[in-house]
PDB file of C-alpha atoms in Angstrom:
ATOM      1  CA  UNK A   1     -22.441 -26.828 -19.652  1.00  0.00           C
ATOM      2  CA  UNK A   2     -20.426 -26.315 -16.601  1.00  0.00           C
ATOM      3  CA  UNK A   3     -17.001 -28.484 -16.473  1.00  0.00           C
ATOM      4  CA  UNK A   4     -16.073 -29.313 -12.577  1.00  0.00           C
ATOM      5  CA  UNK A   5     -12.591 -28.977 -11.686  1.00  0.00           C
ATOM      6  CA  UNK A   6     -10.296 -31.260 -11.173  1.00  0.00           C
ATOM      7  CA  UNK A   7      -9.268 -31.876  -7.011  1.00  0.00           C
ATOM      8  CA  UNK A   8      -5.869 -31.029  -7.817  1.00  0.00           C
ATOM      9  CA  UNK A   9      -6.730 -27.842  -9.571  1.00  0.00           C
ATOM     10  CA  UNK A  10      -8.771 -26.850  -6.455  1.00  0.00           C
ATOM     11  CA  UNK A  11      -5.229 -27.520  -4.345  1.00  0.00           C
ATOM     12  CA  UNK A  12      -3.216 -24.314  -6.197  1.00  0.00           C
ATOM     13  CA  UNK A  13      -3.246 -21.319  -3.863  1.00  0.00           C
ATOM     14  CA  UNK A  14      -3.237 -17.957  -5.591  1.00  0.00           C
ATOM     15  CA  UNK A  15      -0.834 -15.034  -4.365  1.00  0.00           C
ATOM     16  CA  UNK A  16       0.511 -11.669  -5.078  1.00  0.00           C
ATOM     17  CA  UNK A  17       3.835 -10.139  -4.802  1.00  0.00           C
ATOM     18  CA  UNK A  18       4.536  -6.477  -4.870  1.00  0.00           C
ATOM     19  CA  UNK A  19       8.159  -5.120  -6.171  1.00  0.00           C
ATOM     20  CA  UNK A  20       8.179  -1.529  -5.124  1.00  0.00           C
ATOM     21  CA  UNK A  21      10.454   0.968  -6.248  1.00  0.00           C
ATOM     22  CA  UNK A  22      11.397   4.940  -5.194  1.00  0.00           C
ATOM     23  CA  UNK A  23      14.203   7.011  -5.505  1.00  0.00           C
ATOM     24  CA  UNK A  24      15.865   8.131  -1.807  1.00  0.00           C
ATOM     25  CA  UNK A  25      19.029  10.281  -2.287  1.00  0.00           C
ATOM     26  CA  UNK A  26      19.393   9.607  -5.507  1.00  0.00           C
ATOM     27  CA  UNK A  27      19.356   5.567  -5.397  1.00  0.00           C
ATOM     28  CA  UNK A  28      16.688   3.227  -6.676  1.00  0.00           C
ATOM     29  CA  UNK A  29      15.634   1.279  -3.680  1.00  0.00           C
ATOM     30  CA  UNK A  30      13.050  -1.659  -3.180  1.00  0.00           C
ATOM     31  CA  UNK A  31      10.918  -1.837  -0.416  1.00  0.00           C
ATOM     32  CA  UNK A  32      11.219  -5.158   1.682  1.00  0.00           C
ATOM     33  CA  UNK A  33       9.321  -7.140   4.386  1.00  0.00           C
ATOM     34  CA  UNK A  34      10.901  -9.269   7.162  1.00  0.00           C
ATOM     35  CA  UNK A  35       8.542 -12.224   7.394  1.00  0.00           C
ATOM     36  CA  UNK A  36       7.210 -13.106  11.063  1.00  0.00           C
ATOM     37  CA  UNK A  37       6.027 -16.220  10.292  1.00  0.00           C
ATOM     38  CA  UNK A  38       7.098 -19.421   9.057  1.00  0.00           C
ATOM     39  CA  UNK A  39       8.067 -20.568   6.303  1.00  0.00           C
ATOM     40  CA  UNK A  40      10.822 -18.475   5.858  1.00  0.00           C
ATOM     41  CA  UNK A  41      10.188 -16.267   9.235  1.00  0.00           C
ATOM     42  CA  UNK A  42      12.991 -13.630  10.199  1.00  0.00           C
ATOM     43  CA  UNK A  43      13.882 -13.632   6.205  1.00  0.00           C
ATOM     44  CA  UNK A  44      13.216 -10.832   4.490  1.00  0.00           C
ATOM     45  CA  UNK A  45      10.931 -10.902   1.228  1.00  0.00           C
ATOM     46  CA  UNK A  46       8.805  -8.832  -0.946  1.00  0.00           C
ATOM     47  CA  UNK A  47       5.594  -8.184   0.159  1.00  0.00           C
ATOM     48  CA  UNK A  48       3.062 -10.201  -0.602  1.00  0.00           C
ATOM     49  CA  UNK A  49       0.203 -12.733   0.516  1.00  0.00           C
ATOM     50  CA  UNK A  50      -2.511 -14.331  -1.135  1.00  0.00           C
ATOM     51  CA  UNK A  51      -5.464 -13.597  -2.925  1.00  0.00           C
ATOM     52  CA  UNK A  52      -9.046 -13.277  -1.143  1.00  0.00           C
ATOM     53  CA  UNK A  53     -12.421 -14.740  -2.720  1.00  0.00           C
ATOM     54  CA  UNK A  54     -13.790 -12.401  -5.215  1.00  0.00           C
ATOM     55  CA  UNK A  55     -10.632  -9.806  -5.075  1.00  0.00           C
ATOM     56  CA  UNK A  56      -9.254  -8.511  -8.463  1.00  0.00           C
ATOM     57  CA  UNK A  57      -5.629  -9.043  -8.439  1.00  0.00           C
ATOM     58  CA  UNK A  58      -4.664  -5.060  -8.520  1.00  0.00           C
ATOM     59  CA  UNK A  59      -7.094  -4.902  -5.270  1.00  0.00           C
ATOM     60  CA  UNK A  60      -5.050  -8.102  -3.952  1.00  0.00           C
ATOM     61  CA  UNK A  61      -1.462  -6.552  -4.329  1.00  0.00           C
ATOM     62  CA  UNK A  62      -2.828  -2.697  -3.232  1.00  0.00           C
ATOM     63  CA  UNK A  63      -3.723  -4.714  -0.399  1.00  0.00           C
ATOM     64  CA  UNK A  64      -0.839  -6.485   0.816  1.00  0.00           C
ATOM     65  CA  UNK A  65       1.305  -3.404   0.187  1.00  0.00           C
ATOM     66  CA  UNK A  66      -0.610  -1.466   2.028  1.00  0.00           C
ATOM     67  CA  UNK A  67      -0.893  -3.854   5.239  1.00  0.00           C
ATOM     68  CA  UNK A  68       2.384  -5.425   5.434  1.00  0.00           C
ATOM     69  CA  UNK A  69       4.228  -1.810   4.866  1.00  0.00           C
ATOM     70  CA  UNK A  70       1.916   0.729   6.388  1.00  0.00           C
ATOM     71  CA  UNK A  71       2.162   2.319   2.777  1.00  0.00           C
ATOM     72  CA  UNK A  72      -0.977   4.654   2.028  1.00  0.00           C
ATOM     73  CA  UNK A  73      -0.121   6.679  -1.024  1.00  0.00           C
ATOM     74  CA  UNK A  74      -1.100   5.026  -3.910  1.00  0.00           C
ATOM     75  CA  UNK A  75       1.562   4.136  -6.479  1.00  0.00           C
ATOM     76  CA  UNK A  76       2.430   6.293  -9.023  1.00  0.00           C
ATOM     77  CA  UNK A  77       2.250   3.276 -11.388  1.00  0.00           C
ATOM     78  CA  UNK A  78       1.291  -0.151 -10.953  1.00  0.00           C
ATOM     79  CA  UNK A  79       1.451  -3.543 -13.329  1.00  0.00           C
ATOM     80  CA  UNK A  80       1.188  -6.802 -13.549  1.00  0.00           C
ATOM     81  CA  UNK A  81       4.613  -8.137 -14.791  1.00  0.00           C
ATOM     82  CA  UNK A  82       5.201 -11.907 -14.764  1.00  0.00           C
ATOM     83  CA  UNK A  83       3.490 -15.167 -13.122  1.00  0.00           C
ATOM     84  CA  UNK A  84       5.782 -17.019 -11.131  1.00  0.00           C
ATOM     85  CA  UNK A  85       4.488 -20.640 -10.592  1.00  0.00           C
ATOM     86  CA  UNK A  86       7.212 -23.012 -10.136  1.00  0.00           C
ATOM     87  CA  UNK A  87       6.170 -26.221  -8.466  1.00  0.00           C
ATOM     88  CA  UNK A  88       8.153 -26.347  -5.643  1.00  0.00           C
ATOM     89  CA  UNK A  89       8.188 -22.273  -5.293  1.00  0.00           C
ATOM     90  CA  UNK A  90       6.863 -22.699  -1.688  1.00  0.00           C
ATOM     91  CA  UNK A  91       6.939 -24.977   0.698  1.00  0.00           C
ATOM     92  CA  UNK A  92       3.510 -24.986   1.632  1.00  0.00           C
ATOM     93  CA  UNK A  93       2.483 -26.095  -1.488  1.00  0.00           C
ATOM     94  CA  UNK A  94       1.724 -25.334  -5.091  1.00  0.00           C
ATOM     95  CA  UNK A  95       1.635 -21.565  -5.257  1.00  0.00           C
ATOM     96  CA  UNK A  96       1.356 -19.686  -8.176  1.00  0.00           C
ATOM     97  CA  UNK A  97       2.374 -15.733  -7.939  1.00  0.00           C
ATOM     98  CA  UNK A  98       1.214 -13.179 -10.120  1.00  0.00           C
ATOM     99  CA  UNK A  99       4.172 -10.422  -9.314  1.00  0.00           C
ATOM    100  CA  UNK A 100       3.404  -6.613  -9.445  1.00  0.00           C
ATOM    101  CA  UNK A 101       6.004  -3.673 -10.605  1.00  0.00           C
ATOM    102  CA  UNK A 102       4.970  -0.381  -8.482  1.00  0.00           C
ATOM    103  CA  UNK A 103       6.891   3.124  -8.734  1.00  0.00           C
ATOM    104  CA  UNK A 104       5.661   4.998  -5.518  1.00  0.00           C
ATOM    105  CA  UNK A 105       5.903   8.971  -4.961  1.00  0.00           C
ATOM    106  CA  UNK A 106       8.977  10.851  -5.343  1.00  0.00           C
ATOM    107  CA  UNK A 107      10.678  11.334  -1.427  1.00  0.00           C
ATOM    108  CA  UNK A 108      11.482   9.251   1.194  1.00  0.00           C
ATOM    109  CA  UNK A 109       7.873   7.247   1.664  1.00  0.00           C
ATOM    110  CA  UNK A 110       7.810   6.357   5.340  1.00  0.00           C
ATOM    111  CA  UNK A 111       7.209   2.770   6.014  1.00  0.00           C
ATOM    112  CA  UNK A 112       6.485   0.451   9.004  1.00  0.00           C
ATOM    113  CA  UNK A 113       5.856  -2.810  10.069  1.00  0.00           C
ATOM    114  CA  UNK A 114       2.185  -4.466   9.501  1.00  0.00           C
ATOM    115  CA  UNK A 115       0.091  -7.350   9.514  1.00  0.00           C
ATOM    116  CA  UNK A 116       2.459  -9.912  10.202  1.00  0.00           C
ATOM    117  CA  UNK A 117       5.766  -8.475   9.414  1.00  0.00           C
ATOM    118  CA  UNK A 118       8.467  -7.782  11.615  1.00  0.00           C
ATOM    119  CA  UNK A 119       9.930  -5.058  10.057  1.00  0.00           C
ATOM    120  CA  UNK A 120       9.499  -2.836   6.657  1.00  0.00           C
ATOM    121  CA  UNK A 121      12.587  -1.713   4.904  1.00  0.00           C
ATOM    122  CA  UNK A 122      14.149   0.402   2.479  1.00  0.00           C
ATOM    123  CA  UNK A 123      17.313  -1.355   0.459  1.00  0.00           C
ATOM    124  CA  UNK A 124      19.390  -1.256  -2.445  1.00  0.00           C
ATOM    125  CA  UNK A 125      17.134  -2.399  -5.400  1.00  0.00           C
ATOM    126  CA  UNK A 126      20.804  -3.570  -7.191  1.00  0.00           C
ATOM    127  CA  UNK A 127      22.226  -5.145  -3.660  1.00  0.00           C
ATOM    128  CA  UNK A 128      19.579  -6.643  -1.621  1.00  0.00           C
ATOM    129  CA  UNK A 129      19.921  -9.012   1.054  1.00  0.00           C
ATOM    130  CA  UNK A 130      19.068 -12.330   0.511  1.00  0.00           C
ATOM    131  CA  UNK A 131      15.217 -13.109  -0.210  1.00  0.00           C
ATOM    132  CA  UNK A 132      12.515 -15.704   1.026  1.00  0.00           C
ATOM    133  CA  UNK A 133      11.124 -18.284  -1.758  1.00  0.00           C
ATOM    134  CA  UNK A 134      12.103 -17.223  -5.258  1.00  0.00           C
ATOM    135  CA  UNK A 135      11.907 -13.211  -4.773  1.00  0.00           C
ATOM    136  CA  UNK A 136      14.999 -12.829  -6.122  1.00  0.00           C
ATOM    137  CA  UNK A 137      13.878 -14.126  -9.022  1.00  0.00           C
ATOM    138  CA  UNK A 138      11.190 -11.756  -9.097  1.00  0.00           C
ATOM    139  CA  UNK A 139      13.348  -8.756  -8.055  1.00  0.00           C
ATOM    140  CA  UNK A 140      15.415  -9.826 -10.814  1.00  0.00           C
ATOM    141  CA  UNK A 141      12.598  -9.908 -14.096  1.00  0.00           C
ATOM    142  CA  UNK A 142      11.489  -6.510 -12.006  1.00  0.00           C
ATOM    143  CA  UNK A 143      14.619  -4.909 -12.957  1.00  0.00           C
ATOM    144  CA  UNK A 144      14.626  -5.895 -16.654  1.00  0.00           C
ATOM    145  CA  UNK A 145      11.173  -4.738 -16.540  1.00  0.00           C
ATOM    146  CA  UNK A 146      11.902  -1.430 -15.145  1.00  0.00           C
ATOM    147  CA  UNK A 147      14.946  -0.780 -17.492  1.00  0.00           C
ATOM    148  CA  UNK A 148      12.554  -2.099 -20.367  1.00  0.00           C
ATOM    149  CA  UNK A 149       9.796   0.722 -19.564  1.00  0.00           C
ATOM    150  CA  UNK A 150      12.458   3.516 -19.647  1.00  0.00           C
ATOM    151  CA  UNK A 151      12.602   3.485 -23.245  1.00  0.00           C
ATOM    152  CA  UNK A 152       9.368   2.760 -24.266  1.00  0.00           C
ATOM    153  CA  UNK A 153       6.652   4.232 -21.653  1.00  0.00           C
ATOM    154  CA  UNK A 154       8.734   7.254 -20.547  1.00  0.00           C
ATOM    155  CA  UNK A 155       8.183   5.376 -16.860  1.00  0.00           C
ATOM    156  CA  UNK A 156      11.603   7.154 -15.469  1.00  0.00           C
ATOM    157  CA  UNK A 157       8.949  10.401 -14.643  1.00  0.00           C
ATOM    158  CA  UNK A 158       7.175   8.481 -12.470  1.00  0.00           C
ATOM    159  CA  UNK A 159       9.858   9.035 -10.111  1.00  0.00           C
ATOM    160  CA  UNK A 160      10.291  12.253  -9.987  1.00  0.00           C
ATOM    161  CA  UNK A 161       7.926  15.454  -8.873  1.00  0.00           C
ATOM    162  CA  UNK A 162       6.199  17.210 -11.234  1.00  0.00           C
ATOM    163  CA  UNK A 163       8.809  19.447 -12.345  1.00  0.00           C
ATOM    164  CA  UNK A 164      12.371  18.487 -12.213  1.00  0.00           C
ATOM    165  CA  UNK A 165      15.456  19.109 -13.581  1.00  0.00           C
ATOM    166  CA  UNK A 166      17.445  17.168 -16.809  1.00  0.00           C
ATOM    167  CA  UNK A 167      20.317  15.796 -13.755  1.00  0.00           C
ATOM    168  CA  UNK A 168      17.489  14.631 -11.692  1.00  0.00           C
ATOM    169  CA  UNK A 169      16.054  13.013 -14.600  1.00  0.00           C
ATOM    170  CA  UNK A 170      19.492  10.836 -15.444  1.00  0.00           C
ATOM    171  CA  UNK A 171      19.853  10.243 -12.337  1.00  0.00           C
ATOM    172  CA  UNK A 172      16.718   8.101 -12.431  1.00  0.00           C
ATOM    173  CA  UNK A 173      18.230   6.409 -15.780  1.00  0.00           C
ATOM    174  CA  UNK A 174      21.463   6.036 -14.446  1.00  0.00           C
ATOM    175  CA  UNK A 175      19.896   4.307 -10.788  1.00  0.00           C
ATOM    176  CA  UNK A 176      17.811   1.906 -13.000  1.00  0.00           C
ATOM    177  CA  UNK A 177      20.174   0.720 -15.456  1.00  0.00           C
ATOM    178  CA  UNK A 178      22.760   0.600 -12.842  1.00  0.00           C
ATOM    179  CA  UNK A 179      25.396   2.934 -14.985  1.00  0.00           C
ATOM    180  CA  UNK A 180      26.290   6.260 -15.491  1.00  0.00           C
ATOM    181  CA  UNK A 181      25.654   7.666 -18.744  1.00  0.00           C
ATOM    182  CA  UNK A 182      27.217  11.021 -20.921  1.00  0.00           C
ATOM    183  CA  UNK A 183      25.348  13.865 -19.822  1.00  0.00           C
ATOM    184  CA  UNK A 184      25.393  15.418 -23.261  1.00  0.00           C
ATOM    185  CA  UNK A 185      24.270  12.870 -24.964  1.00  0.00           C
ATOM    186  CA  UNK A 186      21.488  12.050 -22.789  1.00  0.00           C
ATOM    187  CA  UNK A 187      20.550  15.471 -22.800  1.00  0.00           C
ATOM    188  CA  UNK A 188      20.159  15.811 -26.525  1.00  0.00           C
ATOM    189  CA  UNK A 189      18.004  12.194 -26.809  1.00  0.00           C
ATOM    190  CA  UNK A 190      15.338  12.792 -24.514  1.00  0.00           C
ATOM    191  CA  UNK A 191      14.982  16.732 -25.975  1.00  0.00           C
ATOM    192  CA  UNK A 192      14.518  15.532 -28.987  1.00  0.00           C
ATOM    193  CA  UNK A 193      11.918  12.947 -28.239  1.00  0.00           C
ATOM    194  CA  UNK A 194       9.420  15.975 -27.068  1.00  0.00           C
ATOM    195  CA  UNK A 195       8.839  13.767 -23.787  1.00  0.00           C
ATOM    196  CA  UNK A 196       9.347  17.218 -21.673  1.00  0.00           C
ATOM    197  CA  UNK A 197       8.561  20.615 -21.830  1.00  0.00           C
ATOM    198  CA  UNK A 198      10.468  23.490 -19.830  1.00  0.00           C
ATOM    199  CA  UNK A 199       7.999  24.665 -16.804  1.00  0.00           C
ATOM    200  CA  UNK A 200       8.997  28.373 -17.381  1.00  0.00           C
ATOM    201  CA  UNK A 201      11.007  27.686 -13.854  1.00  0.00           C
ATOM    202  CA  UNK A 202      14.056  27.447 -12.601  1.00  0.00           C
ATOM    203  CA  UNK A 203      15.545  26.313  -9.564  1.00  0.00           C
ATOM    204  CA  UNK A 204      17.922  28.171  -7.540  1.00  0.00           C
ATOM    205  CA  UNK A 205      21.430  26.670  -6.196  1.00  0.00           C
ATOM    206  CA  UNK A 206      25.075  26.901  -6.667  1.00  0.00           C
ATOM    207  CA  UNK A 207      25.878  28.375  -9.789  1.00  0.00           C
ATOM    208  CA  UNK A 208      23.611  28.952 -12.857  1.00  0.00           C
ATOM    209  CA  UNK A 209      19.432  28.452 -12.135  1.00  0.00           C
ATOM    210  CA  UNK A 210      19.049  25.192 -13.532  1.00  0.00           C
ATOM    211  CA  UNK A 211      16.050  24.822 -15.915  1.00  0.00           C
ATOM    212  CA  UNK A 212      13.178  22.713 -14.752  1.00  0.00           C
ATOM    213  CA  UNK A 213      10.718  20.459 -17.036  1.00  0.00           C
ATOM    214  CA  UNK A 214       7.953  18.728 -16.915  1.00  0.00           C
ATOM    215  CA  UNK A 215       5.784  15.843 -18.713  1.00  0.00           C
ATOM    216  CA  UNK A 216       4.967  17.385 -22.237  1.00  0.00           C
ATOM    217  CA  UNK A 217       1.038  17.356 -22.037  1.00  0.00           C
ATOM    218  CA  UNK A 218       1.084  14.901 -25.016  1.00  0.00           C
ATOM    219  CA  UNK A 219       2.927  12.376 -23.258  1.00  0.00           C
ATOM    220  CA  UNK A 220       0.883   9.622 -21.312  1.00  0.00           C
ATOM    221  CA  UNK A 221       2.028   7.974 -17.977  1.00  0.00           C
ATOM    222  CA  UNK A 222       3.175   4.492 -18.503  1.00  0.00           C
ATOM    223  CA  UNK A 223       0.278   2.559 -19.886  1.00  0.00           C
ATOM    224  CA  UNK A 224      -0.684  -0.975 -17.612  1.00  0.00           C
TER     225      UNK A 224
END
């Protein structure tokens, strides 16, 4: 038996919002949209928009990443996170969010402005400027999230090339969790949990070749 909806359950829009994170010099940064139309127009806010008939929320937030930023590399990781669906949210109306976490490629990924946006920026992930709607809320439980998937899903490689070296490794820790941490220490942990294996490289620079590693082939990328 099919059950009709009720009118006001036909009145909730359905969106997506896309908190992207890279590493640029060493910094975790977010990736940020300046709105070009109202509400909130000239703000800036993640990017984000809301989802098309028959479009699978990945597809939805791929989407609006990819048009509002002019970013075509896929992510090197991508999840659903959190809903967000405070009544008065938006004020266009009852909008309920379902808010992506991506990591994309190691580098500087160029951006520009598209779709509607005005501009496309890089900033601070720890210090951003003040956000449209609730995104700062969102940034926020994006950051917990982040730290959270350190630990457990070994996501801090998705930010780095293929090989790297152990200080470009805490400096990925140390950008997420917003602290520095003993480089001994940190050293011996993540040896021991047989997350990396050396690459039989090393990479040349001032002083000593420094040893470079790589994901240790029995170690999965961050699960969804």
């Amino acid at each position: 038996m099919t059950v009709a909806l009720p009118p006001e359950a036909l009145q909730v829009g359905l969106a997506v919002d896309v908190v992207a994170f890279a590493m640029h010099a060493g910094e975790l940064q977010v990736l940020l949209i300046e709105r070009g139309t109202l509400p909130h127009a000239r703000d800036w806010a993640l990017p984000g928009g809301f989802v098309h008939p028959g479009e699978e929320l990945d597809q939805a937030a791929l989407r609006e990443l990819q048009t509002e930023t002019a970013v075509h590399l896929e992510p090197r990781h991508l999840e659903q996170f959190y809903t967000f669906g405070a009544v008065n949210r938006d004020p266009r109306g009852r909008v309920v969010s379902v808010a992506h976490l991506a990591v994309l490629p190691h580098g500087t990924v160029e951006v520009a402005a598209g779709g509607d946006t005005l501009r496309a920026v890089w900033h601070p992930a720890h210090t951003p400027p003040p956000l449209a709607f609730d995104h700062h809320a969102i940034l926020h439980r994006a950051l917990l999230r982040l730290q959270i998937r350190l630990e457990y899903a070994n996501l801090a490689l998705d930010f780095l090339p293929d090989t790297f070296t152990l200080p470009e490794l805490q400096a990925v820790y140390e950008a997420v969790l917003n602290r520095t941490m003993d480089k001994r220490n940190f050293r011996k942990r993540l040896l021991a949990q047989g997350m990396l294996s050396p690459s039989g490289e090393r990479r040349s620079g001032v002083g000593r070749p420094a040893q470079l590693y790589r994901r240790a082939k029995n170690i999965k990328t961050a699960a969804l």
